PDB file of C-alpha atoms in Angstrom:
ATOM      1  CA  UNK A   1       0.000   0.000   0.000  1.00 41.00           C
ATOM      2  CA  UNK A   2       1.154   3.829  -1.011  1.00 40.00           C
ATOM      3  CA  UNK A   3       2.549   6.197   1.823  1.00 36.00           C
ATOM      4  CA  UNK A   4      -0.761   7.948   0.929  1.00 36.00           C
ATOM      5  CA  UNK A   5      -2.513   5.264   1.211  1.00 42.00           C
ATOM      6  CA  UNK A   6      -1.169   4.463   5.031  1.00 39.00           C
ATOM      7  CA  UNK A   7      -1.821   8.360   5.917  1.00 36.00           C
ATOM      8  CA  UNK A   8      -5.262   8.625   4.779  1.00 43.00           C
ATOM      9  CA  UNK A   9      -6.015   5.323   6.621  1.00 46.00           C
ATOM     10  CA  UNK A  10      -5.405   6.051  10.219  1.00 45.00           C
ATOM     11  CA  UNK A  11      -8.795   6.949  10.728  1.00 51.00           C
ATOM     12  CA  UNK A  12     -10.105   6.436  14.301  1.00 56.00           C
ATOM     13  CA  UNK A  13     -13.824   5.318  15.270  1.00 57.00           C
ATOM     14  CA  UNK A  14     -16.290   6.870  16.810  1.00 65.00           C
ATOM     15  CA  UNK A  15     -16.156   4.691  20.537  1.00 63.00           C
ATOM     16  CA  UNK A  16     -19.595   6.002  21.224  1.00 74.00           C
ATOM     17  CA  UNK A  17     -21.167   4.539  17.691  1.00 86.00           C
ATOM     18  CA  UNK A  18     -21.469   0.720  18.229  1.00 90.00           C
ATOM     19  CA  UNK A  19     -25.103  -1.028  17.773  1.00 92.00           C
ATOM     20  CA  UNK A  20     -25.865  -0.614  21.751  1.00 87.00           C
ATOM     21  CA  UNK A  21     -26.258   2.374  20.847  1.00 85.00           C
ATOM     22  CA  UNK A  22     -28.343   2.722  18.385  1.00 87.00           C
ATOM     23  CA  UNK A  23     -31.651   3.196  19.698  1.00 82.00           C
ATOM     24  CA  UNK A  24     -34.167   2.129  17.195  1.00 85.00           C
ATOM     25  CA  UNK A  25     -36.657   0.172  16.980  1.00 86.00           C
ATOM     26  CA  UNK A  26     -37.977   1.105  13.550  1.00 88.00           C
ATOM     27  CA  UNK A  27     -34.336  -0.126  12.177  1.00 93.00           C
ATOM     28  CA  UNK A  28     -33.654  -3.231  14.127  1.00 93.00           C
ATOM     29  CA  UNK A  29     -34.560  -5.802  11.439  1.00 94.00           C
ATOM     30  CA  UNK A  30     -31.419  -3.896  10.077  1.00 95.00           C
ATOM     31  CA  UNK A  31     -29.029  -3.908  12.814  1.00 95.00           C
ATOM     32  CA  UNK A  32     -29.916  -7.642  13.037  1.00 94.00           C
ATOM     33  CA  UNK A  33     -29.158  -8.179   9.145  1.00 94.00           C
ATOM     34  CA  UNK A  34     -25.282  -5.718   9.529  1.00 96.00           C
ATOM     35  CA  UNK A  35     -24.744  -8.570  12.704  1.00 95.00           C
ATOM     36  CA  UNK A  36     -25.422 -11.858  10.798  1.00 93.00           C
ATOM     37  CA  UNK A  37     -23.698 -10.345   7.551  1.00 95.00           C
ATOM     38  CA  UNK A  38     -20.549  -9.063   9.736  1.00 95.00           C
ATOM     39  CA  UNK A  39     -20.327 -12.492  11.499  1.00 92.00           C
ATOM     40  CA  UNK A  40     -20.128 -14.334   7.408  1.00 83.00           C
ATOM     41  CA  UNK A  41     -23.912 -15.921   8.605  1.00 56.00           C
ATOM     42  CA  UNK A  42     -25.714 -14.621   5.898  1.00 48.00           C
ATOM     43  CA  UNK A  43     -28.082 -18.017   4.277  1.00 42.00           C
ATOM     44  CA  UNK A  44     -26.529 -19.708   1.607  1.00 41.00           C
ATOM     45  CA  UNK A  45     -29.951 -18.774  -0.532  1.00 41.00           C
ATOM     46  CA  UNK A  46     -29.075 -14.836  -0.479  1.00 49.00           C
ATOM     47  CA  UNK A  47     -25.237 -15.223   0.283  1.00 61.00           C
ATOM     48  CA  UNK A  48     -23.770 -12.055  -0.822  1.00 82.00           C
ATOM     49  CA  UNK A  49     -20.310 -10.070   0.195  1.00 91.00           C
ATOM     50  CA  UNK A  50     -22.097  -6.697  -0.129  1.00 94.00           C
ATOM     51  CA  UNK A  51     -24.394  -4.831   1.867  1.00 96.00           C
ATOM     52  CA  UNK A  52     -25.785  -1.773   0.509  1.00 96.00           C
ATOM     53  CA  UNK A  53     -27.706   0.722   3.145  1.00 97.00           C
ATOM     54  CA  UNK A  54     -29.245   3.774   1.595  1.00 96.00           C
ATOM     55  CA  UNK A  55     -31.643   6.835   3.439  1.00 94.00           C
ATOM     56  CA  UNK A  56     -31.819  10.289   3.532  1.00 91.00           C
ATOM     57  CA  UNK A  57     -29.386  12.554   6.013  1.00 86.00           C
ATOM     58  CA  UNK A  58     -29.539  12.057   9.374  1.00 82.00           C
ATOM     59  CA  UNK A  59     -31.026   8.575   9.940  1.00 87.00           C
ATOM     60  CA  UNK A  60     -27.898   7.110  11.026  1.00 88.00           C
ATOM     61  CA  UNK A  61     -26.418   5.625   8.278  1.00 93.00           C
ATOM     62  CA  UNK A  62     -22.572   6.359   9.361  1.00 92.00           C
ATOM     63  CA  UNK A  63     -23.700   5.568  12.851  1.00 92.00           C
ATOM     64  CA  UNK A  64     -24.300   1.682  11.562  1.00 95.00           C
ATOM     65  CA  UNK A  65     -21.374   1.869   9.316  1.00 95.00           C
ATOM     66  CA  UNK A  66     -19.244   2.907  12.584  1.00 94.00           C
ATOM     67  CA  UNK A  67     -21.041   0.277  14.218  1.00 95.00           C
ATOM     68  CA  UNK A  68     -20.588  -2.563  11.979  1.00 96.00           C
ATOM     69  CA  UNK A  69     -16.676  -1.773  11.881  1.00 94.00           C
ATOM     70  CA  UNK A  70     -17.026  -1.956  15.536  1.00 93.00           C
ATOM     71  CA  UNK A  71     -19.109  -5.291  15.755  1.00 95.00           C
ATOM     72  CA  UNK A  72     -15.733  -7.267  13.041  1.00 95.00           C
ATOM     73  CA  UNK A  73     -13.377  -6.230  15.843  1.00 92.00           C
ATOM     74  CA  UNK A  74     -15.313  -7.153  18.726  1.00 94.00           C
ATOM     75  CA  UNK A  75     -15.419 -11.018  16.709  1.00 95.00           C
ATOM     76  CA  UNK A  76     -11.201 -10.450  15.896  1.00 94.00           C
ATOM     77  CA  UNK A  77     -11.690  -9.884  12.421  1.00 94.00           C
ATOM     78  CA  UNK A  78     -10.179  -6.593  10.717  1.00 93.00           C
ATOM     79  CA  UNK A  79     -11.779  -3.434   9.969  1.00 93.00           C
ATOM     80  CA  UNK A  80     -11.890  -0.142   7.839  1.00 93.00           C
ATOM     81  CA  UNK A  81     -14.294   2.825   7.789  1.00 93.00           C
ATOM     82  CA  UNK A  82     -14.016   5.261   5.449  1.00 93.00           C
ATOM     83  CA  UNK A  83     -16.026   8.108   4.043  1.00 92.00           C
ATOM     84  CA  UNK A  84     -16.138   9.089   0.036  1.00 93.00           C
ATOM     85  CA  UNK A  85     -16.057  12.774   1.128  1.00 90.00           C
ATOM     86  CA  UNK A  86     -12.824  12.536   2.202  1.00 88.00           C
ATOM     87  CA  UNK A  87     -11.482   9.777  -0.421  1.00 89.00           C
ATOM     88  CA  UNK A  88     -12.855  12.096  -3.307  1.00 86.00           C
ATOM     89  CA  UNK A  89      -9.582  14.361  -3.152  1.00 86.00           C
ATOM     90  CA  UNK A  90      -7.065  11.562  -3.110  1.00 90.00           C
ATOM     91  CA  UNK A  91      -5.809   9.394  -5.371  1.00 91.00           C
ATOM     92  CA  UNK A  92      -7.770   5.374  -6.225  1.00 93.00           C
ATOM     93  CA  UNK A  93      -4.658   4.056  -5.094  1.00 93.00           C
ATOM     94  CA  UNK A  94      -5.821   4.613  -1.735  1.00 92.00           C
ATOM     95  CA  UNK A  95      -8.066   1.785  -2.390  1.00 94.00           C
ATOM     96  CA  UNK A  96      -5.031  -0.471  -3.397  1.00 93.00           C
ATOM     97  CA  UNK A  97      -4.547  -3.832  -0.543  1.00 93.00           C
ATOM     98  CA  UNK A  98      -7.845  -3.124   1.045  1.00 95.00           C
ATOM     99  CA  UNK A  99      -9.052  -6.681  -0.296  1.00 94.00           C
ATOM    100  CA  UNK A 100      -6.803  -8.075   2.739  1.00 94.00           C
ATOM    101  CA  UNK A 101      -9.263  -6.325   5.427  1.00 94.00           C
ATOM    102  CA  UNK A 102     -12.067  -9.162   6.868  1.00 94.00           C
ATOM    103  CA  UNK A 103     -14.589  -6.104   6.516  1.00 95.00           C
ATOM    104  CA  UNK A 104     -14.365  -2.598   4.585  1.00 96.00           C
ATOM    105  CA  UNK A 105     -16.783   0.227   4.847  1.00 96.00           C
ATOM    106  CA  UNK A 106     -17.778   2.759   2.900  1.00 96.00           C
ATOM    107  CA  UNK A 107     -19.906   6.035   3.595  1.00 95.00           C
ATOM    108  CA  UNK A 108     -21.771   8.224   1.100  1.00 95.00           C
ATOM    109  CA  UNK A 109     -20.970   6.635  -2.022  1.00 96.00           C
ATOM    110  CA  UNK A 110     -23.592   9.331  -3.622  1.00 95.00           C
ATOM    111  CA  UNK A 111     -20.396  11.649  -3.353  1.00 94.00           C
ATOM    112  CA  UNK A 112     -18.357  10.105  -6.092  1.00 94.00           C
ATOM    113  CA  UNK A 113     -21.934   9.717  -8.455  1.00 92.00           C
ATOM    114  CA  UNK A 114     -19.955  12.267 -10.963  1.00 88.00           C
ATOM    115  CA  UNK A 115     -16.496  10.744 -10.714  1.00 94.00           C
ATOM    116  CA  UNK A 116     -16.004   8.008 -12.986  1.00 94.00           C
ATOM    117  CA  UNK A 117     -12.844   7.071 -12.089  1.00 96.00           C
ATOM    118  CA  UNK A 118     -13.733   6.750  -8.689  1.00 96.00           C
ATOM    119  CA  UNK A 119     -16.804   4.383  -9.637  1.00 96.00           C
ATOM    120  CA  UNK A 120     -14.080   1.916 -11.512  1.00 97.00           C
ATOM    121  CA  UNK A 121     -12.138   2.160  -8.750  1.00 96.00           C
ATOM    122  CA  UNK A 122     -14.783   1.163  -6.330  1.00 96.00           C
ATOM    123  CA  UNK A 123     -16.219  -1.814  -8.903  1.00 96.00           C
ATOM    124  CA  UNK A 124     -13.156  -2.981  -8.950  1.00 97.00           C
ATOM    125  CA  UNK A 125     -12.163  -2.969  -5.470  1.00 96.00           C
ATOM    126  CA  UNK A 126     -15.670  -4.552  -5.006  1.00 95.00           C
ATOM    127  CA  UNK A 127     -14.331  -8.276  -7.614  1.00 95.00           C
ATOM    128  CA  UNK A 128     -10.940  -8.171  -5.602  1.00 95.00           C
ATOM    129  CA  UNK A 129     -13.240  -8.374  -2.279  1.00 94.00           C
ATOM    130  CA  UNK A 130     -15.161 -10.761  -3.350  1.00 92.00           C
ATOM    131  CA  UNK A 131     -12.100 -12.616  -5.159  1.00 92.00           C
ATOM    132  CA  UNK A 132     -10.623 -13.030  -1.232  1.00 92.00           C
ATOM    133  CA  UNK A 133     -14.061 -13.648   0.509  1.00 91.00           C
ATOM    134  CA  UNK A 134     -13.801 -10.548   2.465  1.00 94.00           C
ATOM    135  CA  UNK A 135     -16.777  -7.839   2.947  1.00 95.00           C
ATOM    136  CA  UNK A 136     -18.250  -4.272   1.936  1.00 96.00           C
ATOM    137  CA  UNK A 137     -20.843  -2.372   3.245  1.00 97.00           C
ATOM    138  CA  UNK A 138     -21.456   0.696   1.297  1.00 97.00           C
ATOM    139  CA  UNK A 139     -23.906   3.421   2.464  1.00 97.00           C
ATOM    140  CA  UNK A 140     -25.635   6.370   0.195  1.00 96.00           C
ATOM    141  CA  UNK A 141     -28.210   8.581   0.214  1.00 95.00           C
ATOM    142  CA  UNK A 142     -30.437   6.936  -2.573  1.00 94.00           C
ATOM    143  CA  UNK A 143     -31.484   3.303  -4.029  1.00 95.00           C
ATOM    144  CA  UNK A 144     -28.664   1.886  -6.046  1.00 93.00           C
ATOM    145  CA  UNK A 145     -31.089   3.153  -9.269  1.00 91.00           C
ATOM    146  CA  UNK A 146     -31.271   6.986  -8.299  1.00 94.00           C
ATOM    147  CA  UNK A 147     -27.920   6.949  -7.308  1.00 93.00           C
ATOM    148  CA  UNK A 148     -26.930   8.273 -10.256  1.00 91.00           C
ATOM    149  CA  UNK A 149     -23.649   6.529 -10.967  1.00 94.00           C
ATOM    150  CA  UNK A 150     -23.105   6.211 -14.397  1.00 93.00           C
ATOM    151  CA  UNK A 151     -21.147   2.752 -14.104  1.00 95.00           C
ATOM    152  CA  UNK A 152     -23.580   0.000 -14.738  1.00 95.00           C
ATOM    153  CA  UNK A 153     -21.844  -2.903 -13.267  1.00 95.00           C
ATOM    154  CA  UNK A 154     -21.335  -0.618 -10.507  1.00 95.00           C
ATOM    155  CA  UNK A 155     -24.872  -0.066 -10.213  1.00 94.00           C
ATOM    156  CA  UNK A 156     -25.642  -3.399 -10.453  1.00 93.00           C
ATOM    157  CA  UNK A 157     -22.696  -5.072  -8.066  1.00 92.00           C
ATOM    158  CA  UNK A 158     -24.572  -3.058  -5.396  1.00 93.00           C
ATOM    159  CA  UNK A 159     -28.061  -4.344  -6.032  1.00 92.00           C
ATOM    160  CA  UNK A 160     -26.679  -7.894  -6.035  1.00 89.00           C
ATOM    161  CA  UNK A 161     -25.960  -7.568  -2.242  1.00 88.00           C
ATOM    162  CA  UNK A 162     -28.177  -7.135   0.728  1.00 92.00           C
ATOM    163  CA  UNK A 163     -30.261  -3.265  -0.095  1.00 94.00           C
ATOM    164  CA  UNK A 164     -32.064  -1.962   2.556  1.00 95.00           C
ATOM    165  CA  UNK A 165     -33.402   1.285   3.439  1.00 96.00           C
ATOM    166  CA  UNK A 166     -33.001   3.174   6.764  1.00 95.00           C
ATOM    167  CA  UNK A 167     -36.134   4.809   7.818  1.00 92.00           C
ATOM    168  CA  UNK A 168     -35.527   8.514   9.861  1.00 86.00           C
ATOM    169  CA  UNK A 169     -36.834   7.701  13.791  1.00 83.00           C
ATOM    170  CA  UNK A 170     -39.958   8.980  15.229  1.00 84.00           C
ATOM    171  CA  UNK A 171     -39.629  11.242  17.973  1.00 85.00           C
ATOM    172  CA  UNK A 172     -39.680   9.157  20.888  1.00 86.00           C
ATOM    173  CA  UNK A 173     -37.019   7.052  19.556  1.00 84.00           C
ATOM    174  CA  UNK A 174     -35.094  10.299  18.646  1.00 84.00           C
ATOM    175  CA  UNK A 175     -36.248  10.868  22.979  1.00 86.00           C
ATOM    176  CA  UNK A 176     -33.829   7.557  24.292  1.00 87.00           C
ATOM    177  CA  UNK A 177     -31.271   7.537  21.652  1.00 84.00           C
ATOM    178  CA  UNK A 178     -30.816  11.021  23.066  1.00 86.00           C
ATOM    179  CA  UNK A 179     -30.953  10.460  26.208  1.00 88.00           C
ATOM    180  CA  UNK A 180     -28.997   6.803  26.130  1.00 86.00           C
ATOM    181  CA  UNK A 181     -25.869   8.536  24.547  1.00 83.00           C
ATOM    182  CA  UNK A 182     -26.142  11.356  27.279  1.00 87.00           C
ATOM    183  CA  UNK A 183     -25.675   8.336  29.687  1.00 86.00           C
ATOM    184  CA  UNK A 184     -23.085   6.757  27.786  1.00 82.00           C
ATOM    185  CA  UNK A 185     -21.077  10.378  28.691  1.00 84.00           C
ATOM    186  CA  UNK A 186     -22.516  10.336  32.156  1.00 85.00           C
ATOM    187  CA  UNK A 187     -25.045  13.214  31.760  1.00 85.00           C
ATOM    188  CA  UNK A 188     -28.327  13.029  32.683  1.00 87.00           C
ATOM    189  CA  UNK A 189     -31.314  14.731  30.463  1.00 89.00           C
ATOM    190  CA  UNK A 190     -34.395  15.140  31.790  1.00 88.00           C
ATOM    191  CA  UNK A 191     -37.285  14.220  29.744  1.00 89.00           C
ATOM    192  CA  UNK A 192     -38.169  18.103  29.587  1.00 89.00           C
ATOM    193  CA  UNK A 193     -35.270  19.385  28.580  1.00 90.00           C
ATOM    194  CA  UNK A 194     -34.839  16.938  25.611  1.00 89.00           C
ATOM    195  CA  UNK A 195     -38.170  18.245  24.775  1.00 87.00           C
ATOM    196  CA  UNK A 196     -37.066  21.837  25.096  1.00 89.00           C
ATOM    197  CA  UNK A 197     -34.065  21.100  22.580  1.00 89.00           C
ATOM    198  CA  UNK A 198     -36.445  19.645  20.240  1.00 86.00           C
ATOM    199  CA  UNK A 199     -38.452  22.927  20.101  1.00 85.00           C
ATOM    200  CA  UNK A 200     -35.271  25.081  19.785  1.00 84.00           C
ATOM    201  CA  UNK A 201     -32.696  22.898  17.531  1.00 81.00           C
ATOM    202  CA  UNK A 202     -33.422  20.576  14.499  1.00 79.00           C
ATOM    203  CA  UNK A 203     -34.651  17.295  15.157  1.00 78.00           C
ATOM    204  CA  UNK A 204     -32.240  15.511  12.895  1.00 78.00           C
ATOM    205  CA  UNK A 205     -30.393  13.453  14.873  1.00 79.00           C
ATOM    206  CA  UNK A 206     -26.923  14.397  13.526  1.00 78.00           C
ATOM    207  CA  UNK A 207     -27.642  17.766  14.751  1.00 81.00           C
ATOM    208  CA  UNK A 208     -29.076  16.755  17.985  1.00 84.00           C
ATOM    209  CA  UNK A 209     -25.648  14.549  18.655  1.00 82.00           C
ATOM    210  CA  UNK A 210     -23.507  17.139  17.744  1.00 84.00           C
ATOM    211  CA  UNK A 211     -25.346  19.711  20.048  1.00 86.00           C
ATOM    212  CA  UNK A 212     -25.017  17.361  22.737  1.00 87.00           C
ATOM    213  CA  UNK A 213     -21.377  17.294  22.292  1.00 87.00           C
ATOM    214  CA  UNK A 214     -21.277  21.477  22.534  1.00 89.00           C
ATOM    215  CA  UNK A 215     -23.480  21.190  25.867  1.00 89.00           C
ATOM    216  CA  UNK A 216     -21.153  18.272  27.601  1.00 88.00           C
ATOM    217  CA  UNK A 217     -17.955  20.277  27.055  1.00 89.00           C
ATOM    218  CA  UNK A 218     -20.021  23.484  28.289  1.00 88.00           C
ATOM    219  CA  UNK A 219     -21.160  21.863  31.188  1.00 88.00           C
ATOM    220  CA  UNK A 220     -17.625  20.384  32.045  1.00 88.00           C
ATOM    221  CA  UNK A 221     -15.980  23.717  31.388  1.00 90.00           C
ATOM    222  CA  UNK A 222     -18.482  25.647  34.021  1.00 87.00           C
ATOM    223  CA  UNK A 223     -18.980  22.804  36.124  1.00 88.00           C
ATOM    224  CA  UNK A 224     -22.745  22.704  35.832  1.00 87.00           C
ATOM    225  CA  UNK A 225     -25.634  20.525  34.663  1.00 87.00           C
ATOM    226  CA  UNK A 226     -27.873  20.542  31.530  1.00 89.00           C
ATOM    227  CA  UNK A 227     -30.938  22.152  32.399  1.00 90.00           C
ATOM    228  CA  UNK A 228     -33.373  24.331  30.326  1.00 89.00           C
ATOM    229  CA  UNK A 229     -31.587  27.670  32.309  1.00 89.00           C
ATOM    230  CA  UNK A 230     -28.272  26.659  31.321  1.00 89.00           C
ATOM    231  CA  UNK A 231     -29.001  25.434  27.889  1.00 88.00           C
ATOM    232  CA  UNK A 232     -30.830  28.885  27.257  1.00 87.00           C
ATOM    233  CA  UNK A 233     -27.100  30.443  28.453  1.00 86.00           C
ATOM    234  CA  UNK A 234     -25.060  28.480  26.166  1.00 84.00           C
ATOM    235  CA  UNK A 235     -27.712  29.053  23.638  1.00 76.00           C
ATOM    236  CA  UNK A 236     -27.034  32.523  23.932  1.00 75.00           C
ATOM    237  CA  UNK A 237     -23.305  32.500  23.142  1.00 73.00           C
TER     238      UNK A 237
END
């Protein structure tokens, strides 16, 4: 592998992203599925070495992907997660050796739909995974149809796989997954003032994660605890 291959690869996961904590119900026929696929358990019927997740921003998408990577380790096989917004700038040959990792994982393949060389690159890195028996899970924000990647065996390596779609939460899942990574930091929210940061920030739960992340280190900083007064401070910033 290329020296700029080994740099961009040193990429370090989110220890807060596993499936424990992803609190869905809507989705757990999926997390299931990303478990018995990670483990090599998928029936011999549907057998497949790609797994192709697809919804719009902020259903948690990366969160699984994170989570997946997680899961191989956990079972001592080897791992990669990496995200097409930040392959897109460097050379294919980043791709080059990846074939000898148990499990390989891909975000936001919709960000390469206009790069062609980047599509061969991936198709091709997708025959020398399955050459080895190794496995990809790919995520993007669209079916494998209205992708629009303009490689057709690309298109259709990804439909051969496991496709399924990741539905957005409702709001009372959005409430514990919320609240359950709070706890994983050791913060306690109150059932109010999650319901006061729904009414003042955007209910994507991207954007509720990261503004979690703002109030912790505010909280550590002045020593206090999340409640409605002291989100309205920080708020006020």
């Amino acid at each position: 592998m290329s020296k700029v291959a080994q740099l961009a690869l040193s990429v370090q996961l989110p220890d807060d992203e596993t499936f424990d904590s992803y609190q869905s119900t809507t989705n757990q026929t999926i997390v299931d599925q990303l478990k018995q696929f990670v483990k090599g358990c998928a029936s011999a019927v549907n057998a497949s070495n790609c797994f192709y997740l697809f919804g719009v921003n902020g259903v948690g998408k990366s969160h699984l992907l994170h989570a997946s990577s997680a899961y191989a380790e956990t079972l001592n096989k080897t791992s990669l997660c990496l995200s097409f917004t930040e392959l897109k700038d460097l050379s294919v040959e980043v791709l080059d050796g990846l074939e000898h990792i148990d499990l390989v994982c891909l975000d936001d393949i919709d960000v390469i739909a206009g790069n062609k060389q980047w599509q061969q690159a991936i198709f091709d890195l997708y025959n020398r995974l399955v050459e080895q028996n190794k496995l990809l899970i790919i995520t993007g924000n669209q079916s494998t149809t209205q992708l629009g990647i303009s490689l057709p065996d690309l298109v259709s390596r990804l439909s051969w796989g496991f496709v399924e779609q990741v539905k957005l939460l409702n709001d009372e899942e959005k409430v514990v997954a919320l609240q359950f990574r709070a706890q994983q930091r050791g913060l306690h929210l109150s059932d109010d003032v999650v319901k006061f940061l729904f009414n003042r920030l955007s209910r994507d739960m991207s954007s509720l994660i990261q503004s979690l992340d703002v109030l912790d280190k505010a909280s550590i900083r002045e020593q206090r605890k999340i409640t409605i007064p002291f989100i309205k401070d920080i708020l006020a910033q």
